[in-house]
Coordinates of C-alpha atoms in Angstrom, one line a residue:
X463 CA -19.8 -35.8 22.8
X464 CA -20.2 -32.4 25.0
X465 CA -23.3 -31.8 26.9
X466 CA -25.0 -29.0 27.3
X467 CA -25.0 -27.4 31.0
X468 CA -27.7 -27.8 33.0
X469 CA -28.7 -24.2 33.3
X470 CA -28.1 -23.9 29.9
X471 CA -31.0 -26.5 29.3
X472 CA -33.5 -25.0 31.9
X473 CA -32.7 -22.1 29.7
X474 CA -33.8 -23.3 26.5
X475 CA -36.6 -25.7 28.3
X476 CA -38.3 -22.6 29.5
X477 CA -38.8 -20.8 25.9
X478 CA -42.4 -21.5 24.6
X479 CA -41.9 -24.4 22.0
X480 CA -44.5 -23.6 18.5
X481 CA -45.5 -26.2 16.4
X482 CA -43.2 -25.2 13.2
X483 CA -40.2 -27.4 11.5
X484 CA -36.6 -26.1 11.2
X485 CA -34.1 -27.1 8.2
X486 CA -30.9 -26.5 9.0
X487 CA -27.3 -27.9 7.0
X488 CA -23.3 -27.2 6.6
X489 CA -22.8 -26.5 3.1
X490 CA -19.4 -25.7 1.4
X491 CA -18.9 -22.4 0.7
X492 CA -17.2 -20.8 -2.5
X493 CA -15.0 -17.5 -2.0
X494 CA -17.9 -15.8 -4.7
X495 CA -20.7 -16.9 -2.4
X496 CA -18.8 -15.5 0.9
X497 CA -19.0 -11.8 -0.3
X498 CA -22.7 -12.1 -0.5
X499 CA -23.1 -13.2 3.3
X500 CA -19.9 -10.9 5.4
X501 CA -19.5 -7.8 5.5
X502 CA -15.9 -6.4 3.4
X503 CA -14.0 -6.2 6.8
X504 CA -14.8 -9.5 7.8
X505 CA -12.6 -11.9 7.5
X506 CA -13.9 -15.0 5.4
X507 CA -12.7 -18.4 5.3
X508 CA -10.8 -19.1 1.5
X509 CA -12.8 -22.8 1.8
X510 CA -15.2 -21.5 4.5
X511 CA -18.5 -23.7 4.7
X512 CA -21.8 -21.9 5.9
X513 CA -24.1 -23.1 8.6
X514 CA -28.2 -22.2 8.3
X515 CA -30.8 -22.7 10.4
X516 CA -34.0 -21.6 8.8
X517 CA -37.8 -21.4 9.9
X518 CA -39.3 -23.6 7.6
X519 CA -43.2 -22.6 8.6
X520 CA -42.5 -18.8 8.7
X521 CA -39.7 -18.9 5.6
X522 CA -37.1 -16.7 7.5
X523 CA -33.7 -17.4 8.5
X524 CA -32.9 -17.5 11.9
X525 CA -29.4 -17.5 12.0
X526 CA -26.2 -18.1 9.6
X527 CA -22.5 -18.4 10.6
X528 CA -19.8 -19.1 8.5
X529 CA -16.9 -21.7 9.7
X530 CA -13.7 -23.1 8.9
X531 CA -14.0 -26.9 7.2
X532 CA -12.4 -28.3 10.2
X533 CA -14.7 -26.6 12.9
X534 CA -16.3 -29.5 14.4
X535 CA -20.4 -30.6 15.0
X536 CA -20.9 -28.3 18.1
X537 CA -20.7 -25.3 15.2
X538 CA -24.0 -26.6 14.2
X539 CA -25.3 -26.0 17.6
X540 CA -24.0 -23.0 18.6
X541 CA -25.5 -21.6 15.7
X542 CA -28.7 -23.5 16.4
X543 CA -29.2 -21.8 20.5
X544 CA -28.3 -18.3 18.7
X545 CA -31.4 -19.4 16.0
X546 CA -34.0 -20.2 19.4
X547 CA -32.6 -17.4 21.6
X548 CA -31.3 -14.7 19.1
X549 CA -32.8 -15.0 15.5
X550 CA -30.8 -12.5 13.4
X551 CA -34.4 -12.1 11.9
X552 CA -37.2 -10.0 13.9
X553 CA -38.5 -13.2 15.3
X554 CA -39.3 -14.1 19.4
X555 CA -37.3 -16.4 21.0
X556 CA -38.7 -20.0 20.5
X557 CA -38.0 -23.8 20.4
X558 CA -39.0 -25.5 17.7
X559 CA -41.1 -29.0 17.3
X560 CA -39.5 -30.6 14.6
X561 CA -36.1 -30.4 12.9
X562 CA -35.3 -31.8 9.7
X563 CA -31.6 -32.2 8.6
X564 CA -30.0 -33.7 5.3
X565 CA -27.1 -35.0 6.7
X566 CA -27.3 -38.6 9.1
X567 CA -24.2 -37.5 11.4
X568 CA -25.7 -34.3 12.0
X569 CA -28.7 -35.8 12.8
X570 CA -27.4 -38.4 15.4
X571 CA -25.2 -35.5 16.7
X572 CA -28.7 -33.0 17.2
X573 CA -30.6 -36.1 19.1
X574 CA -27.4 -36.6 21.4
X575 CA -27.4 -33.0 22.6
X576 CA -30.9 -31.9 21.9
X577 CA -32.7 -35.6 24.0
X578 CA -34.2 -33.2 26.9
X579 CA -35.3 -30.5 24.7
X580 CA -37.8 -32.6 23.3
X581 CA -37.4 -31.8 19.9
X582 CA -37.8 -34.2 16.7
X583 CA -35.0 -34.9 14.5
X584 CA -35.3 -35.9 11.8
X585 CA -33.7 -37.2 8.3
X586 CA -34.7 -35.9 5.2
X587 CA -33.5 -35.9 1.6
X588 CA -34.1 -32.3 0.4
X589 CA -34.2 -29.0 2.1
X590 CA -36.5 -26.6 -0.1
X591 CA -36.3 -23.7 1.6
X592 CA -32.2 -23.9 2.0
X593 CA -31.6 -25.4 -1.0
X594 CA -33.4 -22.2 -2.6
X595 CA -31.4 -19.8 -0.5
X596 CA -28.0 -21.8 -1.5
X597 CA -29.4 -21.4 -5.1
X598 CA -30.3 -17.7 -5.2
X599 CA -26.5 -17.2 -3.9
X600 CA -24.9 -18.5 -6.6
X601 CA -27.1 -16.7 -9.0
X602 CA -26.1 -13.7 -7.3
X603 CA -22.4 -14.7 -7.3
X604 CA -22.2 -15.6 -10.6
X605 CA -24.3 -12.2 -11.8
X606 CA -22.1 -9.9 -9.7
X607 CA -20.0 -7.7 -11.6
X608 CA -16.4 -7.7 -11.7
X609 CA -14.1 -5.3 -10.0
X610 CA -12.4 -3.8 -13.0
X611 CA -14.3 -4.5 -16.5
X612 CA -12.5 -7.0 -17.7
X613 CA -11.8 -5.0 -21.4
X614 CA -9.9 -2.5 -18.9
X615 CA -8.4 -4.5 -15.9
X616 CA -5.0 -5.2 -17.7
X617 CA -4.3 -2.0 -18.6
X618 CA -5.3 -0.5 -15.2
X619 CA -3.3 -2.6 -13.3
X620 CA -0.7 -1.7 -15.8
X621 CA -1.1 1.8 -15.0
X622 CA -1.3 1.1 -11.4
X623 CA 2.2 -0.5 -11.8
X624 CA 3.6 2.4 -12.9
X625 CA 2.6 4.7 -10.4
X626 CA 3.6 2.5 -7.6
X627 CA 7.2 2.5 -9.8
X628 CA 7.0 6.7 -9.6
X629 CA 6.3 6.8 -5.7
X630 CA 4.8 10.2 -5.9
X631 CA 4.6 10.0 -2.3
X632 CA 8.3 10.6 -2.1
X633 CA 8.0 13.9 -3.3
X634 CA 4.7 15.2 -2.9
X635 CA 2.6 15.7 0.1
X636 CA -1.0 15.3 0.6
X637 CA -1.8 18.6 0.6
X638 CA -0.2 19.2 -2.4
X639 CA -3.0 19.0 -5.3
X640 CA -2.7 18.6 -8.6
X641 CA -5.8 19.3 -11.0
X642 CA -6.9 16.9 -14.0
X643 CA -8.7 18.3 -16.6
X644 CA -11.0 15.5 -18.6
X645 CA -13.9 17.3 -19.4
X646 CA -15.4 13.3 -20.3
X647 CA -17.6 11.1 -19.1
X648 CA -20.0 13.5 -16.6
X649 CA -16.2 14.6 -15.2
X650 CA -15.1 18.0 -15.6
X651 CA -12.1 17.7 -13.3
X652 CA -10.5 15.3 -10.6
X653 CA -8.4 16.6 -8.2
X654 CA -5.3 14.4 -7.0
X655 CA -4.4 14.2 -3.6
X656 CA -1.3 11.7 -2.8
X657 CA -1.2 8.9 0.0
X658 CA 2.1 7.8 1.3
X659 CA 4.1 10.2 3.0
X660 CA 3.3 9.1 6.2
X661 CA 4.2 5.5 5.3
X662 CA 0.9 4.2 6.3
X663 CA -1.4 4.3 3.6
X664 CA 0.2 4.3 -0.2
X665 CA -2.0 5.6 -2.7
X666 CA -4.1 8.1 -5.0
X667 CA -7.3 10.0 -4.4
X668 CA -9.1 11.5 -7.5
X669 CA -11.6 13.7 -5.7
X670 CA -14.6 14.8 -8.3
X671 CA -15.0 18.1 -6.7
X672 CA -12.6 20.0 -4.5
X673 CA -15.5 20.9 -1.9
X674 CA -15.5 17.3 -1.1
X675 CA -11.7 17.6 -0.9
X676 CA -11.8 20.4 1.6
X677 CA -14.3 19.2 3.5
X678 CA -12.7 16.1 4.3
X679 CA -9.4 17.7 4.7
X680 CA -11.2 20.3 8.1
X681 CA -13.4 17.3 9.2
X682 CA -9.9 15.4 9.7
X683 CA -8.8 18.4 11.6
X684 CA -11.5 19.0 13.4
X685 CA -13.4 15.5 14.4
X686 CA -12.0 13.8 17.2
X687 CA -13.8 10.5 17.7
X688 CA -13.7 7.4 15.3
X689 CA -17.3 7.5 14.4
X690 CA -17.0 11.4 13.2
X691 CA -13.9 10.4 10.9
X692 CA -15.6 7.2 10.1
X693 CA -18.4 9.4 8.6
X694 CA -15.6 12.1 7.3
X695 CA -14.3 9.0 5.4
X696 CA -17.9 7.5 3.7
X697 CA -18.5 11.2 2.8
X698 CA -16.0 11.6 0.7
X699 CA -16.9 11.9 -2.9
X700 CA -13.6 10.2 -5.0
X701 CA -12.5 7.3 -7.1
X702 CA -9.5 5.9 -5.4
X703 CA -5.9 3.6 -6.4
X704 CA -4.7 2.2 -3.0
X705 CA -2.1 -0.5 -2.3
X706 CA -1.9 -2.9 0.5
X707 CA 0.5 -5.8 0.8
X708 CA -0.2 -9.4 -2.1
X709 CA 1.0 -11.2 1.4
X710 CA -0.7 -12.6 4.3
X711 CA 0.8 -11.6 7.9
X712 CA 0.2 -13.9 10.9
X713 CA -2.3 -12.2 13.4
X714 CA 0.9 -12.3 15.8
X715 CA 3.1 -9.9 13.5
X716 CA 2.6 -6.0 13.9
X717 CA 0.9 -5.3 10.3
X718 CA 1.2 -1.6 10.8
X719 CA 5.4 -1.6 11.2
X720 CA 5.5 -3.2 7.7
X721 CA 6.0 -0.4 5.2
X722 CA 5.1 -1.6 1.9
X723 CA 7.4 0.6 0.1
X724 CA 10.3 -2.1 1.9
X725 CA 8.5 -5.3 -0.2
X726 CA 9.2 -5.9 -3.5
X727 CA 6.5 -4.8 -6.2
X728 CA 5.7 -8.5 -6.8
X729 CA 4.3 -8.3 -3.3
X730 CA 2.4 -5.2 -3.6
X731 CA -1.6 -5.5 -4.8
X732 CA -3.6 -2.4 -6.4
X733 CA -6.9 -1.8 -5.0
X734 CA -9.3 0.4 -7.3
X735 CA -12.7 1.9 -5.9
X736 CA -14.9 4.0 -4.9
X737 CA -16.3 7.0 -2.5
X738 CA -20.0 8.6 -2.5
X739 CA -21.5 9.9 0.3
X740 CA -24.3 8.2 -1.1
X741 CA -22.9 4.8 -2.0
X742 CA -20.4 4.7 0.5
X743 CA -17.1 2.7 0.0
X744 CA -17.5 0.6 -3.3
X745 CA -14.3 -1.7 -4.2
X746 CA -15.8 -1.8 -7.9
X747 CA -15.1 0.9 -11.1
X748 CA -17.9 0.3 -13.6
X749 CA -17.0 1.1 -17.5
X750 CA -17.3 5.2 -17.5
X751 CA -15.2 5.2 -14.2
X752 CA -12.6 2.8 -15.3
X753 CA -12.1 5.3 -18.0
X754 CA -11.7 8.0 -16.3
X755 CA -9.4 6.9 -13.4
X756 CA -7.1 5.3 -16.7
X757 CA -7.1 8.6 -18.6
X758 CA -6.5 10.2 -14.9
X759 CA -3.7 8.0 -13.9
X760 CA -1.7 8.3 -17.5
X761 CA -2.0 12.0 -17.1
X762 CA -0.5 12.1 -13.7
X763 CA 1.8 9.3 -14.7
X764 CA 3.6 11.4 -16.9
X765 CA 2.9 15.0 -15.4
X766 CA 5.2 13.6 -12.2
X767 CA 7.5 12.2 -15.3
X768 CA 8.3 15.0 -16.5
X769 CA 8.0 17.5 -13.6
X770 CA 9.5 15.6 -10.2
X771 CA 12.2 17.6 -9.7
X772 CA 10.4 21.2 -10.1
X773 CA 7.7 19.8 -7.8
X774 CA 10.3 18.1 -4.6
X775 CA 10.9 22.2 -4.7
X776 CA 10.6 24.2 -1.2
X777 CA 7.4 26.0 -2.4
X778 CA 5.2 24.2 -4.5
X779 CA 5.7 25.7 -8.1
X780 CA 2.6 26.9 -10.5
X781 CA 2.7 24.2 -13.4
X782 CA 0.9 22.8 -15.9
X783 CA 1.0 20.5 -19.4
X784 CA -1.3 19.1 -21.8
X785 CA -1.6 15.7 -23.1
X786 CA -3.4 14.0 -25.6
X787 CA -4.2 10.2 -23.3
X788 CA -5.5 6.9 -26.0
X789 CA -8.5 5.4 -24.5
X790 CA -9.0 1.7 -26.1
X791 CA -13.1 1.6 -27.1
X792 CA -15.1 -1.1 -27.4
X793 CA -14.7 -1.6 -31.5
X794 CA -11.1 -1.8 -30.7
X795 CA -10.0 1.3 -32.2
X796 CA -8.0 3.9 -30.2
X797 CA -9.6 7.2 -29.6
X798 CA -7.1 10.5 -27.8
X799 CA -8.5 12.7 -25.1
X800 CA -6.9 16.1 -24.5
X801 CA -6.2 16.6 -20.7
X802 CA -5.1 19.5 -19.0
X803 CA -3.1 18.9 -15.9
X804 CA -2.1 21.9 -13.5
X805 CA -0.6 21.9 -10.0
X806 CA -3.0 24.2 -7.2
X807 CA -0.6 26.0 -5.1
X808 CA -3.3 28.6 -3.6
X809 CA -5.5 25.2 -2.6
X810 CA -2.6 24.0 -1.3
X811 CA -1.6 26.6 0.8
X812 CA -5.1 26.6 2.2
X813 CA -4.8 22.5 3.0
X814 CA -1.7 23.6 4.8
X815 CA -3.5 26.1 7.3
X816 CA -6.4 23.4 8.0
X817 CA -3.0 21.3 9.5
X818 CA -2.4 24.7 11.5
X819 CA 1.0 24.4 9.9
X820 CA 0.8 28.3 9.0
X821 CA 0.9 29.3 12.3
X822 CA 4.4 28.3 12.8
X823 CA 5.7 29.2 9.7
X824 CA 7.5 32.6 11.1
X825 CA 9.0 29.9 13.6
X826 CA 10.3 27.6 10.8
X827 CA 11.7 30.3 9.1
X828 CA 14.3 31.1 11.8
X829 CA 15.7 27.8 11.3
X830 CA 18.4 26.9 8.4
X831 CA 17.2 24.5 5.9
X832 CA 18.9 21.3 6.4
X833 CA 22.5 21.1 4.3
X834 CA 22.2 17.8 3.7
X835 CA 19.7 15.9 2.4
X836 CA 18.9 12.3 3.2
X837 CA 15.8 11.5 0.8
X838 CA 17.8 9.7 -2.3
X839 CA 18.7 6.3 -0.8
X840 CA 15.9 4.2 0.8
X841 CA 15.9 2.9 3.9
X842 CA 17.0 -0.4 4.4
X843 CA 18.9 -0.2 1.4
X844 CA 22.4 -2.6 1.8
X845 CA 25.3 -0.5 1.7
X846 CA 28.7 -1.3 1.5
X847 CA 32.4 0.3 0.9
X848 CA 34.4 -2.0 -1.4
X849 CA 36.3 -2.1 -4.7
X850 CA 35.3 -3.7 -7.9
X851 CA 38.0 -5.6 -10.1
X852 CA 38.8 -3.2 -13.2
X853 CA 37.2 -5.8 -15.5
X854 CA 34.5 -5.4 -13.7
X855 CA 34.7 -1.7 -14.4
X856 CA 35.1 -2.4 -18.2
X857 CA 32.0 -4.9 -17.7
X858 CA 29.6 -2.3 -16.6
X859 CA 30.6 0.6 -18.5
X860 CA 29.7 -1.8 -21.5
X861 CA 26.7 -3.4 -20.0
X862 CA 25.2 -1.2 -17.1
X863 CA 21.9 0.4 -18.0
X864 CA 23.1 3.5 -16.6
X865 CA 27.0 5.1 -16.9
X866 CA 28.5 8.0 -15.8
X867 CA 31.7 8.3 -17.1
X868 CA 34.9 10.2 -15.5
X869 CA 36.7 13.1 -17.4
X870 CA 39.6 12.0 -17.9
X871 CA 40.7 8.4 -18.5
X872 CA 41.3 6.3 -15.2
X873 CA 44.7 4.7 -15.2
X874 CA 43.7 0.7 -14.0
X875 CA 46.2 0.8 -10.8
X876 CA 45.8 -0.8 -7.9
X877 CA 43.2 -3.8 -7.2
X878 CA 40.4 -2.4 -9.1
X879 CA 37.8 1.1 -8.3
X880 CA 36.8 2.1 -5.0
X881 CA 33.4 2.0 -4.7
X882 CA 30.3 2.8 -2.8
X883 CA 27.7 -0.2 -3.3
X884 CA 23.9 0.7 -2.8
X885 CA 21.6 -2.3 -3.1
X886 CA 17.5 -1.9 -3.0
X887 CA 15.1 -2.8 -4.8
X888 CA 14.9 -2.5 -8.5
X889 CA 12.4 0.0 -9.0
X890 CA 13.9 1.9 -5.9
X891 CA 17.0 1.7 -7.5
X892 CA 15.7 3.1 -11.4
X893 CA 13.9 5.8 -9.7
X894 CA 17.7 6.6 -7.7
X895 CA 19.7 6.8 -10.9
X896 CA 16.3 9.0 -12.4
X897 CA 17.0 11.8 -9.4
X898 CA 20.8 11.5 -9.9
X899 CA 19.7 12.2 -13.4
X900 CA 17.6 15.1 -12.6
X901 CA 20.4 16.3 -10.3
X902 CA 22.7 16.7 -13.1
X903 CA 24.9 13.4 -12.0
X904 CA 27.0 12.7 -8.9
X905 CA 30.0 15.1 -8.6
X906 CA 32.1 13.5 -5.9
X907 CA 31.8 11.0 -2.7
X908 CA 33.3 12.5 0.3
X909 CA 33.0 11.0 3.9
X910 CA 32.7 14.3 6.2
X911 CA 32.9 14.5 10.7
X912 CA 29.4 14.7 12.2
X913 CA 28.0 14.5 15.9
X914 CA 24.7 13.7 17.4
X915 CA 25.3 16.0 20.7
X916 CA 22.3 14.5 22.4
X917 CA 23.8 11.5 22.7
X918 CA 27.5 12.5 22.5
X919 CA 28.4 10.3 19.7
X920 CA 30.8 10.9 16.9
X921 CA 29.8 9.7 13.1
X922 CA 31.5 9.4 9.8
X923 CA 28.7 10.8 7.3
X924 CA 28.5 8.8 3.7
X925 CA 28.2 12.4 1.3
X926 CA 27.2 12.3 -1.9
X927 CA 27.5 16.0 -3.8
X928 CA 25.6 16.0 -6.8
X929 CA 26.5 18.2 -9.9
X930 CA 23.9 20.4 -9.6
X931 CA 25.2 21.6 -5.8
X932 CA 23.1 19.3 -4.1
X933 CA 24.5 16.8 -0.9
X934 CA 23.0 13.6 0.0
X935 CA 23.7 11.1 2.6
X936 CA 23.8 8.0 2.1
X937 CA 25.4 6.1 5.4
X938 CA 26.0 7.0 8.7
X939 CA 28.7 4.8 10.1
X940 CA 30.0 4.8 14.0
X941 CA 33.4 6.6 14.3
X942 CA 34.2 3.7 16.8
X943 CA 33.5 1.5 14.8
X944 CA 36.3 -0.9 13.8
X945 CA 35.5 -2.6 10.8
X946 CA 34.3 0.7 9.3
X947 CA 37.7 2.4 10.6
X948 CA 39.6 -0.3 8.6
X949 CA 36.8 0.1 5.7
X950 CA 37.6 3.6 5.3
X951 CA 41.4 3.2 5.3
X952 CA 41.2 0.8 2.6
X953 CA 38.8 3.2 0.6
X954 CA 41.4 6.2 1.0
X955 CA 44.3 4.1 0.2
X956 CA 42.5 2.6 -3.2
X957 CA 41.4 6.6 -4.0
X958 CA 45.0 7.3 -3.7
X959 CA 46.3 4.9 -6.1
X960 CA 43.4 6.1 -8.7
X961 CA 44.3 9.5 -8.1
X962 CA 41.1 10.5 -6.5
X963 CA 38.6 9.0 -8.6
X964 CA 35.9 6.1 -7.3
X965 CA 32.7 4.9 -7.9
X966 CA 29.1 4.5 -7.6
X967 CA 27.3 1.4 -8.0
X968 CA 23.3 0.8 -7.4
X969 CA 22.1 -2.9 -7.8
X970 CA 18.8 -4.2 -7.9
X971 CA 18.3 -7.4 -5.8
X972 CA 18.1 -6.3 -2.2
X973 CA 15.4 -9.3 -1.9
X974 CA 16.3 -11.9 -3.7
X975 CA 19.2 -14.6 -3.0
X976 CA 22.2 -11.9 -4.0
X977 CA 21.4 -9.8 -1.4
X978 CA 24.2 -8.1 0.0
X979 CA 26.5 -9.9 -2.7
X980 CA 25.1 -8.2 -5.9
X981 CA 25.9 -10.1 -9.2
X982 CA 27.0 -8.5 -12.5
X983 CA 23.2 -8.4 -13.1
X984 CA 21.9 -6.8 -10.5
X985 CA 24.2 -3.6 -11.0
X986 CA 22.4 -1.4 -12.8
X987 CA 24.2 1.8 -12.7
X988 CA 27.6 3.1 -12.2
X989 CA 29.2 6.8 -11.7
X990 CA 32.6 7.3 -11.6
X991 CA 33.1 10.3 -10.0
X992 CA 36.1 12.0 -7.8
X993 CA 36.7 11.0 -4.5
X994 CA 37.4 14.5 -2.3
X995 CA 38.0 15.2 1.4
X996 CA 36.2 16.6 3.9
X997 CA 38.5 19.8 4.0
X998 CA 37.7 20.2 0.1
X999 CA 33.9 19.4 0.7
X1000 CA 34.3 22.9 2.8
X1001 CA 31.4 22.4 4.9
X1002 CA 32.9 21.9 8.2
X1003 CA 31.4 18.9 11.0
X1004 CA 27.7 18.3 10.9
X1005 CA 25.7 18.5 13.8
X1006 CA 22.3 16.9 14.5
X1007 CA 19.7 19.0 15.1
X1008 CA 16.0 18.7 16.7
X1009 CA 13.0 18.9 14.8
X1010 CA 10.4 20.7 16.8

């Protein structure tokens, strides 16, 4: 048994000692009953058990801790000194007369450590006052509303699915605001404002005013220390979808280098809430708000839908649609709201200038826009050059959710197609074939020279040329390298006996078991397209060049 020092004892011998009686206990603690006593960014124990120490003469508490089920007895004391030297309540520093505990090892443990303190310990068989406090938790607990209401938590987190499936973030910027028109519920318009791009936070803001929106936006800007954007933050008036990872990390793993667009959506969890500069941060949507983000998020849902390709334009276009959005109602029946949703351009322009982007603008413009684009394949996608037997071929043009077919008819020589295999995750790879869609379909693979002059090194760039003019990349392999040398041989040779025509192929799967060795089905999509040279491409060697 541990003792305490002896200037730790002096310590406590020297506060004045009253003439009251102390209950104190270790009780289980439910995961319900742990939201009433931390704060949201503590960290509670899933089986925590809470200690009290409580003045039974004055009825206050003194102090509370929380601790895991395996801390040991000398949690009960610590807890107890903090209690006599620092009560969390506005109460002096003191040493009680008598303490009264329900628990017999507790008790023999307090007269052990407590002996020249000259306190009583003693056994009892109820604790009133704690048992009360224990008691008015749970009430509280069990009384304490649910996040989502629970006639609308299905279909949110249904909605919340499919905006994590659209990734709005890969084409719009937070600037970049797009109004929704409810005119329901006390809400005339929410204005959207899209997390992600930055691959920190994932996410969508429905601000209720876009004063609130602005002045968060130049308090960002123009607020240096934490506890300025810590009130920028809390005085933001918006309902909120947010993701965060289903996972735990270890403390020792770097949370903020995991991008959660890399996990697979079985790992990723929506958060709903809320923002008032009143109320502060609130992770809980009562039934008129649940409403309104679900009309708000089908609305956006398919506004991107329909218009990702006209808003991933250079200059963000003047749009807008209506929709008529069922909302389920309480007698079950199914009522349709009209919504009016409308991108902001001139807002958007004016975000931009809070960033001080504007001011470089005449510099930008000097520079060419990049002539090739590498936004279609996701990073850490699995990529391979390869060939698929030609019943194989036959297989997916039959099966494949998504085919492309060539021109002409391809005569089956050789060992099969040549193919370029891309392997992410399945709703990366849908919302691939989607843009390839939008793009008109792919036109031709082509593997062209390029050169990083910084660091004098020679590449072989992975093209794909879409059909509506566009070029993506999609691998950048080392001209050195050897097994890509022999890689590439291969490919030209099987092109050859195809006469020029290869193939596309994006699997699902990236992190299950047939990663890197997709199955039948896990491909998903195939293009058979021409295979062409760098000399027909016509674009000459690419060069790297430095984003300032």
């Amino acid at each position: 048994m541990a003792a305490l020092n002896r200037s730790t004892l002096r310590r406590l011998q020297n506060l004045p000692q009253i003439p009251s009686v102390w209950e104190g206990d270790r009780r289980p603690l439910s995961n319900a009953d742990s939201h009433m006593i931390l704060e949201d960014d503590d960290d509670p124990e899933a089986d925590g058990e809470c200690i009290l120490w409580v003045d039974g003469s004055e009825g206050v508490v003194r102090a509370m801790d929380v601790v895991g089920p395996d801390a040991g007895p000398e949690a009960i004391v610590r807890a107890l000194l903090r209690a006599m030297e620092h009560p969390q309540s506005p109460a002096p520093s003191v040493r009680p007369q008598k303490i009264v505990v329900k628990n017999r090892e507790i008790q023999f443990y307090l007269r052990g450590v407590l002996q020249d303190l000259g306190i009583s310990i003693d056994y009892v068989p109820e604790l009133p006052l704690i048992d009360e406090i224990f008691r008015g938790m749970q009430e509280v607990a069990v009384n304490r509303p649910p996040e989502l209401p629970p006639q609308y938590a299905e279909v949110l987190m249904e909605k919340a699915a499919q905006i994590w499936h659209d990734a709005p973030w890969r084409t719009l910027s937070e600037h970049q605001i797009i109004s929704i028109e409810i005119n329901q519920w006390d809400v005339a318009s929410l204005y959207v404002s899209v997390l992600g791009q930055g691959r920190m936070d994932y996410g969508v803001l429905l601000y209720r005013s876009l004063e609130s929106l602005k002045r968060f936006r130049e308090r960002v800007v123009n607020d240096d220390s934490f506890q300025d954007l810590e009130q920028a933050f809390l005085g933001q008036d918006c309902l909120f979808l947010t993701f965060e990872s289903a996972g735990d990390f270890d403390e020792d793993d770097e949370e903020d280098q995991i991008d959660l667009a890399d996990l697979p959506p079985s790992e990723i969890e929506p958060n709903f809430g809320n923002l008032h500069p009143l109320e502060g941060l609130r992770s809980i949507l009562y039934e008129e708000e649940a409403l309104t983000v679900l009309v708000a998020l089908e609305a956006f849902h398919r506004f991107f839908r329909n218009s990702r390709r006209k808003l991933g334009a250079e200059i963000f276009p003047t749009l807008n649609s209506r929709y008529r959005i069922p909302v389920p109602q309480s007698d079950g029946e199914i009522q349709q709201i009209s919504v009016k949703v409308s991108t902001m351009p001139e807002v958007s322009d004016e975000l931009l200038e809070m960033l001080g982007d504007d001011d470089d603008e005449d510099d930008e413009d000097e520079f060419e826009m990049p002539l090739l684009r590498d936004d279609l394949v996701p990073p850490n996608s699995f990529l391979s050059l390869g060939v698929i037997p030609w019943e194989t071929v036959d297989f997916l043009r039959a099966t494949a959710q998504f085919h492309q077919g060539a021109e002409v008819h391809i005569n089956a020589e050789g060992d099969g197609l040549p193919v370029v295999m891309i392997q992410t995750s399945h709703p990366k790879a849908k919302t691939m074939i989607q843009d390839l869609k939008e793009a008109g379909g792919v036109k031709a693979i082509c593997f062209n020279p390029g050169e990083d002059p910084f660091q004098d090194e020679q590449y072989d760039l992975g093209i794909l040329q879409a059909k509506n003019g566009e070029l993506y990349l999609f691998g950048e392999f080392n001209e050195d390298d050897p097994v890509h040398q022999e890689a590439r041989k291969k490919w030209e040779r099987r092109c050859k006996s195809t006469n020029g025509w290869c193939g596309l192929v994006i699997a699902k799967g990236l992190m299950g078991a047939s990663r890197g060795q997709p199955q039948f089905k896990d491909m998903i999509a195939l293009f058979e397209v021409r295979w062409v040279s760098a000399k027909d491409l016509g674009i000459g060697p690419l060069q790297l060049m430095p984003m300032f």
